[in-house]
mmCIF file of C-alpha atoms in Angstrom:
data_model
loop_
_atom_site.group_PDB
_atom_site.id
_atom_site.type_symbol
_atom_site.label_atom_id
_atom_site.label_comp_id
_atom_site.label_asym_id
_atom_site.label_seq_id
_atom_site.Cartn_x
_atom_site.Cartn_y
_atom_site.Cartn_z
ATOM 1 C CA UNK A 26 0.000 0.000 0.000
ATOM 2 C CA UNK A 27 1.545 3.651 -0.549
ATOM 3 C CA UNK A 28 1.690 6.460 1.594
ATOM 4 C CA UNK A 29 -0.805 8.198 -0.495
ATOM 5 C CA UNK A 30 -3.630 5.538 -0.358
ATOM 6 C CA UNK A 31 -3.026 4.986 3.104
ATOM 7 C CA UNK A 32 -2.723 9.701 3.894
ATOM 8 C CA UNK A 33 -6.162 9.750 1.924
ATOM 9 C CA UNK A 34 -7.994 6.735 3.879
ATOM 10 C CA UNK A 35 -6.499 8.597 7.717
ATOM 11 C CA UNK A 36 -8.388 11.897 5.981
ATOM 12 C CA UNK A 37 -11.338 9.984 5.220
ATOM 13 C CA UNK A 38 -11.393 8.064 8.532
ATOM 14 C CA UNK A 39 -11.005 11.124 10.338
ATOM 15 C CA UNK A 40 -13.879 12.781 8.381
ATOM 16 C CA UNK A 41 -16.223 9.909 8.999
ATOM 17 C CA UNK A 42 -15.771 10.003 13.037
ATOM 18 C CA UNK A 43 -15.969 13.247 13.279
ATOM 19 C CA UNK A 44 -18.966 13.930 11.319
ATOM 20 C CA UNK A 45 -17.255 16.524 8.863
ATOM 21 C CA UNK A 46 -16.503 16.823 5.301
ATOM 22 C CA UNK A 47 -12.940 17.208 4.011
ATOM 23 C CA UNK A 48 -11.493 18.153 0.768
ATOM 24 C CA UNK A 49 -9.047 15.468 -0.409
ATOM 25 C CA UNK A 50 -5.974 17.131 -2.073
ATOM 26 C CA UNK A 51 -5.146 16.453 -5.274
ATOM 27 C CA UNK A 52 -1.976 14.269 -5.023
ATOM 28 C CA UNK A 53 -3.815 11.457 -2.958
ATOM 29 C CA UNK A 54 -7.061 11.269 -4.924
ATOM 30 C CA UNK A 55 -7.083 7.827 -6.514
ATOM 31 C CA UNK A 56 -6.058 7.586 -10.254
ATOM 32 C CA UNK A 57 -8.713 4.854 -10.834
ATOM 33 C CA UNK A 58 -10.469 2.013 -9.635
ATOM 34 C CA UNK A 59 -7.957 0.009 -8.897
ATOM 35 C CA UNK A 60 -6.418 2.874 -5.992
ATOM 36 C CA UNK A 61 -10.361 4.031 -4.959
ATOM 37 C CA UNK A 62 -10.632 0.199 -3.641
ATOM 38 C CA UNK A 63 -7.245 0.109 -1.885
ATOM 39 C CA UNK A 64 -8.275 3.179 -0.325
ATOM 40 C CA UNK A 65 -11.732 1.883 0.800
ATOM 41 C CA UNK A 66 -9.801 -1.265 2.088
ATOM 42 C CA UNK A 67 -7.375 1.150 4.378
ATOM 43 C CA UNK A 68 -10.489 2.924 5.532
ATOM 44 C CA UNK A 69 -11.919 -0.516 6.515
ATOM 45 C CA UNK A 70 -8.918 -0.950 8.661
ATOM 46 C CA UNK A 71 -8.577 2.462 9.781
ATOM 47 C CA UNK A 72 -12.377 2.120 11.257
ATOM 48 C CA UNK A 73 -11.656 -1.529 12.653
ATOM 49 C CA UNK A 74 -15.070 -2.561 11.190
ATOM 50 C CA UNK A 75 -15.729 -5.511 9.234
ATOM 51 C CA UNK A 76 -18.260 -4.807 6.342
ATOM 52 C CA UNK A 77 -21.698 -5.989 7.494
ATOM 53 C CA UNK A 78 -23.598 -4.878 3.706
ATOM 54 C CA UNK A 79 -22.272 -3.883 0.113
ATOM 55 C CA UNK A 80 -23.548 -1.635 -2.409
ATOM 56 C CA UNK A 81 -23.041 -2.177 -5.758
ATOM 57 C CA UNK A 82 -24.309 -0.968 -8.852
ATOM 58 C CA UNK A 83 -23.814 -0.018 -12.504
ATOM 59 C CA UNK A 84 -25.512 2.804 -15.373
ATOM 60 C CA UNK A 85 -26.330 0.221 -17.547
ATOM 61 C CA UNK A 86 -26.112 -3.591 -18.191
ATOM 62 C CA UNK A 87 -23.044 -3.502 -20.366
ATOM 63 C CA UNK A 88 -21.109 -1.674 -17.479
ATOM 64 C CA UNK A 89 -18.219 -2.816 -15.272
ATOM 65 C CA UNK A 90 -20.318 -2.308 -12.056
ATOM 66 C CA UNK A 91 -18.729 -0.763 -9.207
ATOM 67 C CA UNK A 92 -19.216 -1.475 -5.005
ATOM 68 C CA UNK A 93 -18.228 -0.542 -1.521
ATOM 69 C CA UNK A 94 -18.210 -1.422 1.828
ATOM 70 C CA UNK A 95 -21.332 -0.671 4.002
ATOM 71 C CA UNK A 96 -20.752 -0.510 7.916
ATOM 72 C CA UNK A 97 -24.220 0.825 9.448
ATOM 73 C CA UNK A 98 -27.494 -0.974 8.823
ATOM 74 C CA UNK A 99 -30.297 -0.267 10.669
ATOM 75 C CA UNK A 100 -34.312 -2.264 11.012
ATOM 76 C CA UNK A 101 -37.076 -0.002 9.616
ATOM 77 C CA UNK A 102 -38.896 1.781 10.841
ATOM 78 C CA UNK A 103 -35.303 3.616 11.983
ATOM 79 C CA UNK A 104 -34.732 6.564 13.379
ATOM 80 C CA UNK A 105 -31.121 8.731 11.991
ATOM 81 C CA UNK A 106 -30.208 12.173 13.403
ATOM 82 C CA UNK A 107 -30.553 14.293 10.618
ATOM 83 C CA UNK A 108 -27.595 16.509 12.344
ATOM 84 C CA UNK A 109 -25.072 13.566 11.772
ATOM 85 C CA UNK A 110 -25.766 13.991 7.939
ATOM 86 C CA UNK A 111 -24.401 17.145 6.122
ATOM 87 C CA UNK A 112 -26.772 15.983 3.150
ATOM 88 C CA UNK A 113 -29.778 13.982 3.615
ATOM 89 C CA UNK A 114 -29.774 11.513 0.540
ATOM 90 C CA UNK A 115 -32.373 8.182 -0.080
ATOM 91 C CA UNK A 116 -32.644 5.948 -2.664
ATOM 92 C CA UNK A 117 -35.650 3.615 -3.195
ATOM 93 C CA UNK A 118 -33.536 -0.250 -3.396
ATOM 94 C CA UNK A 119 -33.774 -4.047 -3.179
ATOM 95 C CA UNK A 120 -31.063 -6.260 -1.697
ATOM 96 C CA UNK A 121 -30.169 -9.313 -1.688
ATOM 97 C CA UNK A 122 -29.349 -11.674 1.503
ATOM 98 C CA UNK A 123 -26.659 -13.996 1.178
ATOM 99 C CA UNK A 124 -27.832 -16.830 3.087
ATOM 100 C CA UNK A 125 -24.755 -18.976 2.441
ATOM 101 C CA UNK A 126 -20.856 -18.227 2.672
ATOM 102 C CA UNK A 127 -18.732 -17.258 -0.312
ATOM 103 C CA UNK A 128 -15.580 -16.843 1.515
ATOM 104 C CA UNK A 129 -12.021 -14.980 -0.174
ATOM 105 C CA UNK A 130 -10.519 -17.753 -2.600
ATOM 106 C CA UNK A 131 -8.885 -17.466 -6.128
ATOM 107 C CA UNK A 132 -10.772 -19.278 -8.280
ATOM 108 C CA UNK A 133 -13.748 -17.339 -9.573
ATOM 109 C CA UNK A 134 -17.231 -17.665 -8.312
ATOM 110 C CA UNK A 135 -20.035 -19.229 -11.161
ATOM 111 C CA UNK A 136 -22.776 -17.495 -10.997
ATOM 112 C CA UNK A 137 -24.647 -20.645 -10.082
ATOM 113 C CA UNK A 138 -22.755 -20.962 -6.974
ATOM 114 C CA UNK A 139 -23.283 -17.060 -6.260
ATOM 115 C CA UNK A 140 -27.217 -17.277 -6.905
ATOM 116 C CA UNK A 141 -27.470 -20.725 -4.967
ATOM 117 C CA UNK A 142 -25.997 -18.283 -2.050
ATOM 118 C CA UNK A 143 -29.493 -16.271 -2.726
ATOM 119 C CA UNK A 144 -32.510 -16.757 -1.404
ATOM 120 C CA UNK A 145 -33.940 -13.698 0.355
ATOM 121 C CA UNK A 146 -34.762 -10.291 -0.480
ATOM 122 C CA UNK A 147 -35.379 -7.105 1.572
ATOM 123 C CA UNK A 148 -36.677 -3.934 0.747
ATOM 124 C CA UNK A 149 -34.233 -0.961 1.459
ATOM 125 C CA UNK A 150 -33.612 2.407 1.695
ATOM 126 C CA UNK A 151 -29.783 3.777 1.129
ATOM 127 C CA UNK A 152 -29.279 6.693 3.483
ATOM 128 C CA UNK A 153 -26.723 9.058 1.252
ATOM 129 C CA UNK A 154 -24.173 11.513 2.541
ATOM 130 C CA UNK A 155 -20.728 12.006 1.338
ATOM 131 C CA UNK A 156 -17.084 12.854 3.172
ATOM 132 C CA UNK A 157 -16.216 15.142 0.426
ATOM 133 C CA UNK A 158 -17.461 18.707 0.209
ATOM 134 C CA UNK A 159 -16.705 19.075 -3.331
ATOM 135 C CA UNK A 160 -18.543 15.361 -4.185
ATOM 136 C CA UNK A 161 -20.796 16.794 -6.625
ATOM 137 C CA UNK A 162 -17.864 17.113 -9.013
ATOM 138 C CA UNK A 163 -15.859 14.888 -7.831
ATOM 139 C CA UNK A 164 -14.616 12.693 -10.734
ATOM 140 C CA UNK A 165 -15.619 8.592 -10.512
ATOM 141 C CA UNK A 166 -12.675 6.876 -8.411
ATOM 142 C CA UNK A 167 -12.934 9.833 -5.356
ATOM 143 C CA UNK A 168 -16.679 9.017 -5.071
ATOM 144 C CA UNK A 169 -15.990 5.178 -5.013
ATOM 145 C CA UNK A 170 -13.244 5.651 -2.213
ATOM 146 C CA UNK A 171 -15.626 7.302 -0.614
ATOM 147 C CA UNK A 172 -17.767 4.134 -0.559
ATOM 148 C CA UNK A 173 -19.917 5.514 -3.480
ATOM 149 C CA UNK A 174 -21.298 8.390 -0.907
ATOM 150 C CA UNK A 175 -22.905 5.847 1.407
ATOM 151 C CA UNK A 176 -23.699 6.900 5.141
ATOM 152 C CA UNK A 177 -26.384 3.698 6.139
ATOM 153 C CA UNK A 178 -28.438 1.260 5.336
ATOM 154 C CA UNK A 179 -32.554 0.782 5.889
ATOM 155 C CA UNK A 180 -33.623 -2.590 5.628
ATOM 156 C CA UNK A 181 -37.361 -3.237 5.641
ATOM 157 C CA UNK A 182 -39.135 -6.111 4.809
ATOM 158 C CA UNK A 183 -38.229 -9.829 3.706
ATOM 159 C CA UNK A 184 -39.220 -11.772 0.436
ATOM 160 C CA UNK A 185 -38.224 -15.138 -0.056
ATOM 161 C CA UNK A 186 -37.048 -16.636 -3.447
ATOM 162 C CA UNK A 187 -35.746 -13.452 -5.278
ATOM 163 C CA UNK A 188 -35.865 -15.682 -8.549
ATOM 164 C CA UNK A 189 -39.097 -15.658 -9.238
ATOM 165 C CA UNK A 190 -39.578 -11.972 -9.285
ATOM 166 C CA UNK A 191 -40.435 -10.423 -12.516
ATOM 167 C CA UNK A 192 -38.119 -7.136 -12.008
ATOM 168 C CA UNK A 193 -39.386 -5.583 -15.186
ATOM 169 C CA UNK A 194 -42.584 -5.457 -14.154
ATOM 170 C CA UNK A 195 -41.441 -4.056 -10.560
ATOM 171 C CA UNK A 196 -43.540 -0.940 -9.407
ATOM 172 C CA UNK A 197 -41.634 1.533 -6.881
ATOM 173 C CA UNK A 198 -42.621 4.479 -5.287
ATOM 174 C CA UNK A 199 -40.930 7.109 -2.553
ATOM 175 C CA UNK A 200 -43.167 9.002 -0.389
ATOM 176 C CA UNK A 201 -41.917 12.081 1.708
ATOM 177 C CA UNK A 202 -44.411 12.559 4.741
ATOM 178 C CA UNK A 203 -47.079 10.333 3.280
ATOM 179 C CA UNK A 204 -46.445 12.058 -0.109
ATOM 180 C CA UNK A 205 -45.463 9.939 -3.427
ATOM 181 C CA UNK A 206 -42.477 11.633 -4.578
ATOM 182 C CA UNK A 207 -41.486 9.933 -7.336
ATOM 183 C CA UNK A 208 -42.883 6.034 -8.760
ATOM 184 C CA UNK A 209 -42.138 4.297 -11.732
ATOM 185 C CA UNK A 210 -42.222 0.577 -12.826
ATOM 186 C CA UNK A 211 -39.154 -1.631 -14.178
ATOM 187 C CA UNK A 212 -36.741 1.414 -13.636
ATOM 188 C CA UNK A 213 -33.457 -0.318 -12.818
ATOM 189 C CA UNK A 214 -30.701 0.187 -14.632
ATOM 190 C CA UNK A 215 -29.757 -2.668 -15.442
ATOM 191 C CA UNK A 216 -33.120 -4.685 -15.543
ATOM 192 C CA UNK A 217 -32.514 -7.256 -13.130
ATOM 193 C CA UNK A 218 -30.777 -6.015 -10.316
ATOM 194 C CA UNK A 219 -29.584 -9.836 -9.923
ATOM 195 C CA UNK A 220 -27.334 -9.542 -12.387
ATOM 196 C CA UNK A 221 -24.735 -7.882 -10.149
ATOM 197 C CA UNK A 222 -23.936 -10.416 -7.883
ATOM 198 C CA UNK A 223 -21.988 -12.620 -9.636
ATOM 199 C CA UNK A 224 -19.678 -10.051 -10.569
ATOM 200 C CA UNK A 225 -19.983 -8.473 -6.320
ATOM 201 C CA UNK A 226 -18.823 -11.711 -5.033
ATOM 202 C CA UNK A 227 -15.858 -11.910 -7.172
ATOM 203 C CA UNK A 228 -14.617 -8.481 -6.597
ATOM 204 C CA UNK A 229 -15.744 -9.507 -2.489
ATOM 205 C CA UNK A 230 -13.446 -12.879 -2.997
ATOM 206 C CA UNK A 231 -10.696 -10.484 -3.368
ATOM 207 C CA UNK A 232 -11.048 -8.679 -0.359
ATOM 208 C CA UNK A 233 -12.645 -10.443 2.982
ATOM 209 C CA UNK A 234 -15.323 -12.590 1.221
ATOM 210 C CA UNK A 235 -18.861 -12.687 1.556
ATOM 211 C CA UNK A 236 -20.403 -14.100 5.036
ATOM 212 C CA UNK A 237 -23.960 -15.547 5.211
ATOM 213 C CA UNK A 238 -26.441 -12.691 6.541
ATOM 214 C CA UNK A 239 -24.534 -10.096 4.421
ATOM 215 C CA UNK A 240 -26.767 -7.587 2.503
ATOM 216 C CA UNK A 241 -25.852 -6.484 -0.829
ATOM 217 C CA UNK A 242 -28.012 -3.750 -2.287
ATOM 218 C CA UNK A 243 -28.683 -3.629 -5.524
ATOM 219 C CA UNK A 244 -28.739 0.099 -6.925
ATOM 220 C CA UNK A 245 -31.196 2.867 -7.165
ATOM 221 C CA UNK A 246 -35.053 2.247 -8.860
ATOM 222 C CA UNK A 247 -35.819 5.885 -8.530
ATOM 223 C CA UNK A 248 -32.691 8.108 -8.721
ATOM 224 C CA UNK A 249 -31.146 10.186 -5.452
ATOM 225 C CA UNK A 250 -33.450 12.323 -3.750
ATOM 226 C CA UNK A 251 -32.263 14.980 -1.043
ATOM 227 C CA UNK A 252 -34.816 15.304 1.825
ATOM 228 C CA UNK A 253 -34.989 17.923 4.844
ATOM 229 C CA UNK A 254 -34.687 17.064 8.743
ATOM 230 C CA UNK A 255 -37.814 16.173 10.262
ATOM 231 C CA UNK A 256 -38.554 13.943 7.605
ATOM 232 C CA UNK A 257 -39.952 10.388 7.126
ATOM 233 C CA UNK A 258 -39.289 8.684 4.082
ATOM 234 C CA UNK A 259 -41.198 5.411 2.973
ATOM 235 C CA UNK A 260 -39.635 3.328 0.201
ATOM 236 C CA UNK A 261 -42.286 1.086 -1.177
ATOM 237 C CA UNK A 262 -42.542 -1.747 -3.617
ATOM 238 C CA UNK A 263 -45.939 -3.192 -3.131
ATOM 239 C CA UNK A 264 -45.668 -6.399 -4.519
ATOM 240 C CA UNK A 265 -42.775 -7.068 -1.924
ATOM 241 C CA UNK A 266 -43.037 -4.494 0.963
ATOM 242 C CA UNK A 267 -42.091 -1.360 2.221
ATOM 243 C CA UNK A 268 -38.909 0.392 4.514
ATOM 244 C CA UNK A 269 -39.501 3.609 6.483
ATOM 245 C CA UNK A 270 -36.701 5.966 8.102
ATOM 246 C CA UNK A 271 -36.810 9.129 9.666
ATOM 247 C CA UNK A 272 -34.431 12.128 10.163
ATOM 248 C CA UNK A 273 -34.847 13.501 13.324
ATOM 249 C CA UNK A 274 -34.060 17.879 14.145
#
């Protein structure tokens, strides 16, 4: 590891127990990839947390996806402090339960072995904030050091068999305060949201592996939406169930 990824994981560290945003300097912002997932690994150490969720996500289906680390999940209905977040973020998600080990090895993971690992899903709402206070121009690699601007997870209710749900026909809405704020139906990116976990748990078998109980959500259905303290949020999808969280003044 070099000093650079391991100066820019102490700076994010810092930032994320102290509840403050930093600007990363220029020399130890990660070139690509590659240096964003070394850092995230440092700041996994620096923390002394083991991940207990993963995000991970793509714009389209012919996309490399990307994924981080997530260290804070919480039952709906939850309850945040909104004055722990300098930007209240949600997303309306699915994830997936691993109910079976895929530990770190070298030989690949078949996607049979990976979906065999699959057999529950929960409805979920990713609580956004970001480390960095320039992350809205941030390029690609300094969000995904920044574990893709991820501050929690909201995990509502539990479907079994995941394969037998017709995604594209999937309807979605957020509600702020008992208000739809945005629906749609079949709007993930890259159809079914399944798709991704293959290619998580063999970027995971590089790192610490995938334990059984471990959530991975699955990307956004409805875009990022930024909320205002004192709010409640519902995520629903009705033909699976529904997550609620909300940010307390």
């Amino acid at each position: 590891m070099s000093k650079n990824t391991q100066a820019a994981a102490d700076l994010l560290v810092s930032a994320r127990l102290e509840h403050r945003r930093i600007t990363l300097p220029a020399n130890l912002r990660p070139a690509d990839f590659n240096e964003a997932y070394a850092i995230q690994s440092a700041v996994e150490r620096g923390l002394g947390a083991t991940p207990i969720a993963w995000k991970v996500g793509a714009p389209d289906a012919k996309s490399t996806p990307s994924a981080a680390p997530i260290y804070e999940v919480i039952s709906s209905p939850a309850r945040i402090e909104a004055g722990k977040l300098h930007m209240i973020g949600v997303e309306a998600e699915i994830a997936a339960v691993f109910t079976g080990d895929l530990p770190a090895r070298d030989t690949p993971y078949s996607e049979a072995e990976v979906m065999t690992a699959v057999q529950e899903l929960r409805v979920v709402i990713e609580v956004c904030d970001s480390r960095l206070s320039d992350w809205q121009i941030a390029d690609d690699a300094t969000k995904l050091c920044d574990h893709q601007l991820n501050f929690a997870l909201v995990v509502g209710d539990a479907v079994k068999n995941p394969h037998a749900v017709d995604y594209s026909q999937l309807a979605v809405r957020t509600l702020v305060d008992g208000k739809v704020l945005k629906e749609g139906i079949g709007t993930h990116a890259v159809g079914n949201p399944l798709r991704l976990l293959p290619w998580l748990a063999n970027h995971a078998r590089t790192r610490s592996g995938i334990r059984a109980g471990t959530i991975a959500t699955l990307g956004a259905w409805l875009g990022l939406h930024v909320v205002q303290p004192g709010s409640e949020v519902t995520v629903e999808f009705p033909a699976l169930g529904k997550a609620i969280v909300s940010f307390e003044q």
